[in-house]
Amino acid sequence: MLQFKLEDEKLVCLFLSNMETENCVNCEEELFKKIREAKLPVVFDLKEVSYIASMFLSMCLMAKKEPDVQDFLLINVQPNVKKVFKIAGIDKHLTIT
Amino acid sequence: MEKTAVVDTSTTGGVDIENIMQKASFASAIFSQLSQEHTDRIVKAVYEAGFKNRIKLAKMAHEETKLGVWEDKVIKNVVATQFVYEDIKNLKTVGIISDNEESGIIEIAQPIGPIFALIPVTNPTSTVMFKILIALKTRNPIIISPHHRAMKCSNETARICYEAALKEDAPQDCIQWLEAKSSEGTRALMKHKKLALVLATGGSSLVGAAYSSGTPAIGVGPGNVPAYIGETADVGFAVEQIFTSKTFDNGTVCASEQSIIVDKSHADKAKKEIEARKGYFLSDDEIKRVEDVAFDKERGLMNAAIVGQSAAFIAKLANIDAPSDVRLLIAPLKGIGKDYPLSSEVLAPILAYYIANDFEHAVNLCIDLNFHGGIGHTVSIYSNDDKKIREFASVMNAGRIVVNTPSSQGAVGGLYNTLHPSFTLGCGSGGKNITTDNITARHLLNIQRIARRRVNRRLEKFDTSLYLDESIDTKTLEDEFNRNY
């Protein structure tokens, strides 16, 4: 469901399935453990994600607010998921490509 | 996952507006991804939960508000769940909802966004369930604003619906409800830039505030429903229907009859039929006493203390020696208007009563009543003459002209006719509303239209430079435009 890799001194978190509530719950602890350990800019790669739950929006905001995260980026965001960030009104607080 | 959506009430007159609207925006965003099948599963679960709790919630509403009759509130809850669900369950509300090859128009349904729902004290659980069902069906989050006298029952209704929705994986916070009330908070919420719509069911001042908020609003208007018993009417049947309607929940339905207008030929029979059903005809002196308790003459409004109370209670309050089993108080009036307070809307088992000399006289009385505080709402006619029914309808300013039907139940729809079951009855421009429709899920959608190229065939063959020639008259241009068409 979730893979990590280091690229260009960034922690890339690759989500391999839709982020329904259950999946968010299952990966939350591991995700934030890695983010805190890495102390690097964080990238969420959403190439494989076509649905996100409310909890995933919260996780993005939490990741952005982590004290040791210098930069936070969402990449490969599919249009229907990008629209979710827009409707939620949090696209202005995140960098989405 | 959070199991309730209780709102923090620490700011802005007890209402944490930003927190509410952020949650609503998130819910709206998540909703946008849901399929029709998933949406329908949520709606079904909410309907079933509301229906299952219909009696508990009706009793809660009656106990908290002290209005109406709990058994009738059960029926309201049934209409708001079972009948509304039946009406909307097969409606397409996600994605492409129509595709017309010939016109080249494809319609796509999109949610409108967060809805703020004002709930009246008279229907505090049924209106909550109704609005939640139509909001969820259209993938819109909803914020319930209960009446301050019905907070417990309205919020419990919302909580039950929310729990059921979450079990079907509905977006978190798709239903919220206000645990504290303040007019500042309500007004600020109505103005919030992230709010899509105010669904305002309630008194004129609240509906007016919704319209003034700058946010799109669907509101309702007050009613003042005349029920005309015409020459061809079956009088016993008509009186029975009116009793069914006006005694329902002690007259709290805004579409309930406010007056009876009887054709002179039926005057004696109508009186007998009314008295046989425990209707009590007030004397002139008793009318004055009922006016004093039923009407706030300074404000020009019904007195809240008698709204939804029984006829026996009101008779006692007015010091009238009516039988203890009296069902309706009937006030034969000599006129209509502010000098005759009981010719106005009173949501209680009190009816004004007029005898009409003929059809024309009856219609004129009904017009006066209709325009005395009930423009755009509902009128009622008992007749077996289709020509007269159409004639009557054409001169009334009413969104609903119910025929041979108890007006309360008839206007709400679904029970006695095929009007959409609704607890928000549009009253058109007369009631300062955008529509005369019974509001339902269809009104909570943004419809996108893909317009494929279909060039007007007449335009293709027409020399458009002719439009630039002032010497050619309109008729010639029209003829040329339509040539060979």
PDB file of N, CA and C in Angstrom, chain A residues 16-95:
ATOM      1  N   LEU A  16       0.285   3.209  -3.126  1.00  0.00           N
ATOM      2  CA  LEU A  16       0.047   2.224  -4.194  1.00  0.00           C
ATOM      3  C   LEU A  16      -1.426   1.851  -4.378  1.00  0.00           C
ATOM      4  N   SER A  17      -2.280   2.454  -3.594  1.00  0.00           N
ATOM      5  CA  SER A  17      -3.715   2.143  -3.754  1.00  0.00           C
ATOM      6  C   SER A  17      -4.528   3.377  -3.377  1.00  0.00           C
ATOM      7  N   ASN A  18      -5.809   3.274  -3.619  1.00  0.00           N
ATOM      8  CA  ASN A  18      -6.688   4.368  -3.197  1.00  0.00           C
ATOM      9  C   ASN A  18      -6.601   4.551  -1.686  1.00  0.00           C
ATOM     10  N   MET A  19      -6.716   5.803  -1.243  1.00  0.00           N
ATOM     11  CA  MET A  19      -6.541   6.075   0.176  1.00  0.00           C
ATOM     12  C   MET A  19      -7.893   6.242   0.863  1.00  0.00           C
ATOM     13  N   GLU A  20      -8.611   5.122   0.942  1.00  0.00           N
ATOM     14  CA  GLU A  20      -9.849   5.093   1.713  1.00  0.00           C
ATOM     15  C   GLU A  20      -9.498   5.185   3.192  1.00  0.00           C
ATOM     16  N   THR A  21     -10.489   5.416   4.017  1.00  0.00           N
ATOM     17  CA  THR A  21     -10.248   5.610   5.451  1.00  0.00           C
ATOM     18  C   THR A  21      -9.452   4.443   6.038  1.00  0.00           C
ATOM     19  N   GLU A  22      -9.866   3.249   5.670  1.00  0.00           N
ATOM     20  CA  GLU A  22      -9.206   2.064   6.244  1.00  0.00           C
ATOM     21  C   GLU A  22      -7.721   2.039   5.884  1.00  0.00           C
ATOM     22  N   ASN A  23      -7.407   2.336   4.647  1.00  0.00           N
ATOM     23  CA  ASN A  23      -6.009   2.351   4.229  1.00  0.00           C
ATOM     24  C   ASN A  23      -5.237   3.458   4.943  1.00  0.00           C
ATOM     25  N   CYS A  24      -5.896   4.604   5.131  1.00  0.00           N
ATOM     26  CA  CYS A  24      -5.245   5.706   5.854  1.00  0.00           C
ATOM     27  C   CYS A  24      -4.902   5.273   7.273  1.00  0.00           C
ATOM     28  N   VAL A  25      -5.863   4.644   7.916  1.00  0.00           N
ATOM     29  CA  VAL A  25      -5.652   4.182   9.299  1.00  0.00           C
ATOM     30  C   VAL A  25      -4.489   3.200   9.340  1.00  0.00           C
ATOM     31  N   ASN A  26      -4.466   2.300   8.374  1.00  0.00           N
ATOM     32  CA  ASN A  26      -3.433   1.257   8.375  1.00  0.00           C
ATOM     33  C   ASN A  26      -2.025   1.784   8.134  1.00  0.00           C
ATOM     34  N   CYS A  27      -1.913   2.878   7.406  1.00  0.00           N
ATOM     35  CA  CYS A  27      -0.559   3.331   7.068  1.00  0.00           C
ATOM     36  C   CYS A  27      -0.111   4.575   7.836  1.00  0.00           C
ATOM     37  N   GLU A  28      -1.000   5.168   8.583  1.00  0.00           N
ATOM     38  CA  GLU A  28      -0.699   6.454   9.222  1.00  0.00           C
ATOM     39  C   GLU A  28       0.543   6.387  10.129  1.00  0.00           C
ATOM     40  N   GLU A  29       0.571   5.382  10.961  1.00  0.00           N
ATOM     41  CA  GLU A  29       1.652   5.291  11.957  1.00  0.00           C
ATOM     42  C   GLU A  29       3.015   5.134  11.270  1.00  0.00           C
ATOM     43  N   GLU A  30       3.064   4.227  10.328  1.00  0.00           N
ATOM     44  CA  GLU A  30       4.319   3.972   9.603  1.00  0.00           C
ATOM     45  C   GLU A  30       4.754   5.219   8.818  1.00  0.00           C
ATOM     46  N   LEU A  31       3.806   5.851   8.196  1.00  0.00           N
ATOM     47  CA  LEU A  31       4.094   7.030   7.380  1.00  0.00           C
ATOM     48  C   LEU A  31       4.742   8.127   8.221  1.00  0.00           C
ATOM     49  N   PHE A  32       4.151   8.439   9.326  1.00  0.00           N
ATOM     50  CA  PHE A  32       4.670   9.557  10.131  1.00  0.00           C
ATOM     51  C   PHE A  32       5.956   9.179  10.866  1.00  0.00           C
ATOM     52  N   LYS A  33       6.118   7.905  11.140  1.00  0.00           N
ATOM     53  CA  LYS A  33       7.383   7.443  11.734  1.00  0.00           C
ATOM     54  C   LYS A  33       8.521   7.720  10.737  1.00  0.00           C
ATOM     55  N   LYS A  34       8.304   7.326   9.486  1.00  0.00           N
ATOM     56  CA  LYS A  34       9.318   7.539   8.435  1.00  0.00           C
ATOM     57  C   LYS A  34       9.599   9.031   8.226  1.00  0.00           C
ATOM     58  N   ILE A  35       8.536   9.808   8.217  1.00  0.00           N
ATOM     59  CA  ILE A  35       8.691  11.246   7.969  1.00  0.00           C
ATOM     60  C   ILE A  35       9.535  11.874   9.088  1.00  0.00           C
ATOM     61  N   ARG A  36       9.244  11.497  10.309  1.00  0.00           N
ATOM     62  CA  ARG A  36       9.965  12.084  11.457  1.00  0.00           C
ATOM     63  C   ARG A  36      11.417  11.630  11.487  1.00  0.00           C
ATOM     64  N   GLU A  37      11.641  10.392  11.103  1.00  0.00           N
ATOM     65  CA  GLU A  37      13.015   9.869  11.089  1.00  0.00           C
ATOM     66  C   GLU A  37      13.844  10.523   9.991  1.00  0.00           C
ATOM     67  N   ALA A  38      13.228  10.732   8.855  1.00  0.00           N
ATOM     68  CA  ALA A  38      13.969  11.205   7.679  1.00  0.00           C
ATOM     69  C   ALA A  38      14.460  12.643   7.837  1.00  0.00           C
ATOM     70  N   LYS A  39      13.643  13.488   8.453  1.00  0.00           N
ATOM     71  CA  LYS A  39      13.990  14.910   8.604  1.00  0.00           C
ATOM     72  C   LYS A  39      14.405  15.521   7.261  1.00  0.00           C
ATOM     73  N   LEU A  40      13.636  15.214   6.249  1.00  0.00           N
ATOM     74  CA  LEU A  40      13.916  15.680   4.879  1.00  0.00           C
ATOM     75  C   LEU A  40      12.638  16.277   4.281  1.00  0.00           C
ATOM     76  N   PRO A  41      12.772  16.964   3.185  1.00  0.00           N
ATOM     77  CA  PRO A  41      11.560  17.339   2.447  1.00  0.00           C
ATOM     78  C   PRO A  41      10.780  16.069   2.080  1.00  0.00           C
ATOM     79  N   VAL A  42       9.454  16.182   2.105  1.00  0.00           N
ATOM     80  CA  VAL A  42       8.614  15.002   1.869  1.00  0.00           C
ATOM     81  C   VAL A  42       7.814  15.175   0.571  1.00  0.00           C
ATOM     82  N   VAL A  43       7.774  14.095  -0.185  1.00  0.00           N
ATOM     83  CA  VAL A  43       6.977  14.091  -1.418  1.00  0.00           C
ATOM     84  C   VAL A  43       5.956  12.949  -1.327  1.00  0.00           C
ATOM     85  N   PHE A  44       4.694  13.288  -1.517  1.00  0.00           N
ATOM     86  CA  PHE A  44       3.672  12.242  -1.633  1.00  0.00           C
ATOM     87  C   PHE A  44       3.430  12.022  -3.122  1.00  0.00           C
ATOM     88  N   ASP A  45       3.708  10.826  -3.595  1.00  0.00           N
ATOM     89  CA  ASP A  45       3.470  10.497  -5.004  1.00  0.00           C
ATOM     90  C   ASP A  45       2.113   9.790  -5.108  1.00  0.00           C
ATOM     91  N   LEU A  46       1.172  10.436  -5.788  1.00  0.00           N
ATOM     92  CA  LEU A  46      -0.199   9.910  -5.839  1.00  0.00           C
ATOM     93  C   LEU A  46      -0.543   9.305  -7.200  1.00  0.00           C
ATOM     94  N   LYS A  47       0.483   8.860  -7.906  1.00  0.00           N
ATOM     95  CA  LYS A  47       0.263   8.315  -9.251  1.00  0.00           C
ATOM     96  C   LYS A  47      -0.776   7.201  -9.275  1.00  0.00           C
ATOM     97  N   GLU A  48      -0.766   6.381  -8.247  1.00  0.00           N
ATOM     98  CA  GLU A  48      -1.670   5.221  -8.219  1.00  0.00           C
ATOM     99  C   GLU A  48      -2.974   5.500  -7.469  1.00  0.00           C
ATOM    100  N   VAL A  49      -3.188   6.740  -7.108  1.00  0.00           N
ATOM    101  CA  VAL A  49      -4.336   7.050  -6.241  1.00  0.00           C
ATOM    102  C   VAL A  49      -5.435   7.764  -7.035  1.00  0.00           C
ATOM    103  N   SER A  50      -6.612   7.169  -7.051  1.00  0.00           N
ATOM    104  CA  SER A  50      -7.728   7.840  -7.744  1.00  0.00           C
ATOM    105  C   SER A  50      -8.870   8.178  -6.777  1.00  0.00           C
ATOM    106  N   TYR A  51      -8.693   7.847  -5.504  1.00  0.00           N
ATOM    107  CA  TYR A  51      -9.725   8.207  -4.500  1.00  0.00           C
ATOM    108  C   TYR A  51      -9.021   8.459  -3.174  1.00  0.00           C
ATOM    109  N   ILE A  52      -9.430   9.531  -2.504  1.00  0.00           N
ATOM    110  CA  ILE A  52      -8.903   9.788  -1.159  1.00  0.00           C
ATOM    111  C   ILE A  52     -10.060  10.065  -0.196  1.00  0.00           C
ATOM    112  N   ALA A  53      -9.869   9.658   1.048  1.00  0.00           N
ATOM    113  CA  ALA A  53     -10.867   9.905   2.092  1.00  0.00           C
ATOM    114  C   ALA A  53     -10.498  11.183   2.842  1.00  0.00           C
ATOM    115  N   SER A  54     -11.436  11.641   3.673  1.00  0.00           N
ATOM    116  CA  SER A  54     -11.193  12.855   4.468  1.00  0.00           C
ATOM    117  C   SER A  54      -9.888  12.732   5.247  1.00  0.00           C
ATOM    118  N   MET A  55      -9.643  11.539   5.745  1.00  0.00           N
ATOM    119  CA  MET A  55      -8.473  11.350   6.602  1.00  0.00           C
ATOM    120  C   MET A  55      -7.183  11.603   5.834  1.00  0.00           C
ATOM    121  N   PHE A  56      -7.189  11.319   4.551  1.00  0.00           N
ATOM    122  CA  PHE A  56      -5.967  11.570   3.773  1.00  0.00           C
ATOM    123  C   PHE A  56      -5.702  13.075   3.644  1.00  0.00           C
ATOM    124  N   LEU A  57      -6.764  13.851   3.533  1.00  0.00           N
ATOM    125  CA  LEU A  57      -6.587  15.313   3.509  1.00  0.00           C
ATOM    126  C   LEU A  57      -5.929  15.770   4.815  1.00  0.00           C
ATOM    127  N   SER A  58      -6.409  15.227   5.908  1.00  0.00           N
ATOM    128  CA  SER A  58      -5.839  15.586   7.212  1.00  0.00           C
ATOM    129  C   SER A  58      -4.381  15.149   7.301  1.00  0.00           C
ATOM    130  N   MET A  59      -4.093  13.979   6.750  1.00  0.00           N
ATOM    131  CA  MET A  59      -2.706  13.480   6.790  1.00  0.00           C
ATOM    132  C   MET A  59      -1.775  14.404   5.997  1.00  0.00           C
ATOM    133  N   CYS A  60      -2.246  14.918   4.893  1.00  0.00           N
ATOM    134  CA  CYS A  60      -1.431  15.849   4.096  1.00  0.00           C
ATOM    135  C   CYS A  60      -1.138  17.116   4.910  1.00  0.00           C
ATOM    136  N   LEU A  61      -2.158  17.631   5.555  1.00  0.00           N
ATOM    137  CA  LEU A  61      -1.964  18.849   6.361  1.00  0.00           C
ATOM    138  C   LEU A  61      -1.039  18.575   7.534  1.00  0.00           C
ATOM    139  N   MET A  62      -1.176  17.402   8.134  1.00  0.00           N
ATOM    140  CA  MET A  62      -0.300  17.047   9.258  1.00  0.00           C
ATOM    141  C   MET A  62       1.148  16.918   8.802  1.00  0.00           C
ATOM    142  N   ALA A  63       1.334  16.297   7.656  1.00  0.00           N
ATOM    143  CA  ALA A  63       2.696  16.130   7.124  1.00  0.00           C
ATOM    144  C   ALA A  63       3.333  17.493   6.857  1.00  0.00           C
ATOM    145  N   LYS A  64       2.549  18.380   6.313  1.00  0.00           N
ATOM    146  CA  LYS A  64       3.032  19.742   6.020  1.00  0.00           C
ATOM    147  C   LYS A  64       3.452  20.454   7.299  1.00  0.00           C
ATOM    148  N   LYS A  65       2.753  20.153   8.401  1.00  0.00           N
ATOM    149  CA  LYS A  65       3.021  20.848   9.662  1.00  0.00           C
ATOM    150  C   LYS A  65       4.097  20.180  10.516  1.00  0.00           C
ATOM    151  N   GLU A  66       4.570  19.009  10.107  1.00  0.00           N
ATOM    152  CA  GLU A  66       5.609  18.329  10.890  1.00  0.00           C
ATOM    153  C   GLU A  66       6.816  19.259  11.054  1.00  0.00           C
ATOM    154  N   PRO A  67       7.332  19.413  12.273  1.00  0.00           N
ATOM    155  CA  PRO A  67       8.392  20.406  12.519  1.00  0.00           C
ATOM    156  C   PRO A  67       9.651  20.205  11.685  1.00  0.00           C
ATOM    157  N   ASP A  68      10.012  18.932  11.415  1.00  0.00           N
ATOM    158  CA  ASP A  68      11.263  18.699  10.699  1.00  0.00           C
ATOM    159  C   ASP A  68      11.088  18.586   9.187  1.00  0.00           C
ATOM    160  N   VAL A  69       9.881  18.773   8.735  1.00  0.00           N
ATOM    161  CA  VAL A  69       9.643  18.705   7.281  1.00  0.00           C
ATOM    162  C   VAL A  69       9.867  20.096   6.687  1.00  0.00           C
ATOM    163  N   GLN A  70      10.964  20.234   5.947  1.00  0.00           N
ATOM    164  CA  GLN A  70      11.288  21.558   5.395  1.00  0.00           C
ATOM    165  C   GLN A  70      10.386  21.918   4.220  1.00  0.00           C
ATOM    166  N   ASP A  71      10.008  20.895   3.500  1.00  0.00           N
ATOM    167  CA  ASP A  71       9.184  21.154   2.320  1.00  0.00           C
ATOM    168  C   ASP A  71       8.258  19.948   2.105  1.00  0.00           C
ATOM    169  N   PHE A  72       7.099  20.231   1.568  1.00  0.00           N
ATOM    170  CA  PHE A  72       6.137  19.148   1.355  1.00  0.00           C
ATOM    171  C   PHE A  72       5.494  19.315  -0.013  1.00  0.00           C
ATOM    172  N   LEU A  73       5.501  18.244  -0.756  1.00  0.00           N
ATOM    173  CA  LEU A  73       5.065  18.320  -2.153  1.00  0.00           C
ATOM    174  C   LEU A  73       4.174  17.128  -2.498  1.00  0.00           C
ATOM    175  N   LEU A  74       3.121  17.396  -3.276  1.00  0.00           N
ATOM    176  CA  LEU A  74       2.290  16.306  -3.806  1.00  0.00           C
ATOM    177  C   LEU A  74       2.540  16.219  -5.302  1.00  0.00           C
ATOM    178  N   ILE A  75       2.911  15.028  -5.778  1.00  0.00           N
ATOM    179  CA  ILE A  75       3.188  14.910  -7.214  1.00  0.00           C
ATOM    180  C   ILE A  75       2.313  13.832  -7.853  1.00  0.00           C
ATOM    181  N   ASN A  76       2.259  13.904  -9.179  1.00  0.00           N
ATOM    182  CA  ASN A  76       1.477  12.934  -9.984  1.00  0.00           C
ATOM    183  C   ASN A  76       0.023  12.830  -9.514  1.00  0.00           C
ATOM    184  N   VAL A  77      -0.526  13.968  -9.208  1.00  0.00           N
ATOM    185  CA  VAL A  77      -1.905  13.981  -8.694  1.00  0.00           C
ATOM    186  C   VAL A  77      -2.888  13.895  -9.868  1.00  0.00           C
ATOM    187  N   GLN A  78      -3.749  12.898  -9.834  1.00  0.00           N
ATOM    188  CA  GLN A  78      -4.732  12.729 -10.921  1.00  0.00           C
ATOM    189  C   GLN A  78      -5.781  13.855 -10.847  1.00  0.00           C
ATOM    190  N   PRO A  79      -6.344  14.227 -11.993  1.00  0.00           N
ATOM    191  CA  PRO A  79      -7.275  15.371 -12.013  1.00  0.00           C
ATOM    192  C   PRO A  79      -8.412  15.270 -11.010  1.00  0.00           C
ATOM    193  N   ASN A  80      -9.016  14.085 -10.891  1.00  0.00           N
ATOM    194  CA  ASN A  80     -10.161  13.984  -9.972  1.00  0.00           C
ATOM    195  C   ASN A  80      -9.737  14.127  -8.512  1.00  0.00           C
ATOM    196  N   VAL A  81      -8.485  13.780  -8.236  1.00  0.00           N
ATOM    197  CA  VAL A  81      -7.983  13.950  -6.867  1.00  0.00           C
ATOM    198  C   VAL A  81      -7.560  15.412  -6.657  1.00  0.00           C
ATOM    199  N   LYS A  82      -6.996  15.996  -7.683  1.00  0.00           N
ATOM    200  CA  LYS A  82      -6.628  17.412  -7.593  1.00  0.00           C
ATOM    201  C   LYS A  82      -7.875  18.259  -7.290  1.00  0.00           C
ATOM    202  N   LYS A  83      -8.981  17.872  -7.923  1.00  0.00           N
ATOM    203  CA  LYS A  83     -10.235  18.597  -7.705  1.00  0.00           C
ATOM    204  C   LYS A  83     -10.663  18.508  -6.237  1.00  0.00           C
ATOM    205  N   VAL A  84     -10.396  17.367  -5.628  1.00  0.00           N
ATOM    206  CA  VAL A  84     -10.744  17.195  -4.210  1.00  0.00           C
ATOM    207  C   VAL A  84      -9.991  18.224  -3.355  1.00  0.00           C
ATOM    208  N   PHE A  85      -8.709  18.389  -3.633  1.00  0.00           N
ATOM    209  CA  PHE A  85      -7.924  19.385  -2.883  1.00  0.00           C
ATOM    210  C   PHE A  85      -8.467  20.797  -3.124  1.00  0.00           C
ATOM    211  N   LYS A  86      -8.880  21.052  -4.343  1.00  0.00           N
ATOM    212  CA  LYS A  86      -9.447  22.372  -4.680  1.00  0.00           C
ATOM    213  C   LYS A  86     -10.744  22.624  -3.923  1.00  0.00           C
ATOM    214  N   ILE A  87     -11.659  21.644  -3.964  1.00  0.00           N
ATOM    215  CA  ILE A  87     -12.954  21.829  -3.292  1.00  0.00           C
ATOM    216  C   ILE A  87     -12.748  21.985  -1.793  1.00  0.00           C
ATOM    217  N   ALA A  88     -11.817  21.222  -1.249  1.00  0.00           N
ATOM    218  CA  ALA A  88     -11.553  21.310   0.198  1.00  0.00           C
ATOM    219  C   ALA A  88     -10.930  22.652   0.564  1.00  0.00           C
ATOM    220  N   GLY A  89     -10.410  23.342  -0.443  1.00  0.00           N
ATOM    221  CA  GLY A  89      -9.827  24.664  -0.197  1.00  0.00           C
ATOM    222  C   GLY A  89      -8.448  24.603   0.423  1.00  0.00           C
ATOM    223  N   ILE A  90      -7.760  23.465   0.287  1.00  0.00           N
ATOM    224  CA  ILE A  90      -6.427  23.374   0.895  1.00  0.00           C
ATOM    225  C   ILE A  90      -5.311  23.351  -0.152  1.00  0.00           C
ATOM    226  N   ASP A  91      -5.691  23.497  -1.412  1.00  0.00           N
ATOM    227  CA  ASP A  91      -4.673  23.528  -2.462  1.00  0.00           C
ATOM    228  C   ASP A  91      -3.740  24.720  -2.299  1.00  0.00           C
ATOM    229  N   LYS A  92      -4.253  25.784  -1.664  1.00  0.00           N
ATOM    230  CA  LYS A  92      -3.426  26.982  -1.485  1.00  0.00           C
ATOM    231  C   LYS A  92      -2.342  26.762  -0.437  1.00  0.00           C
ATOM    232  N   HIS A  93      -2.562  25.803   0.439  1.00  0.00           N
ATOM    233  CA  HIS A  93      -1.610  25.553   1.525  1.00  0.00           C
ATOM    234  C   HIS A  93      -0.616  24.453   1.185  1.00  0.00           C
ATOM    235  N   LEU A  94      -0.807  23.822   0.050  1.00  0.00           N
ATOM    236  CA  LEU A  94       0.060  22.707  -0.341  1.00  0.00           C
ATOM    237  C   LEU A  94       0.611  22.954  -1.738  1.00  0.00           C
ATOM    238  N   THR A  95       1.748  22.329  -2.025  1.00  0.00           N
ATOM    239  CA  THR A  95       2.266  22.409  -3.394  1.00  0.00           C
ATOM    240  C   THR A  95       1.849  21.136  -4.120  1.00  0.00           C
TER     241      THR A  95
END
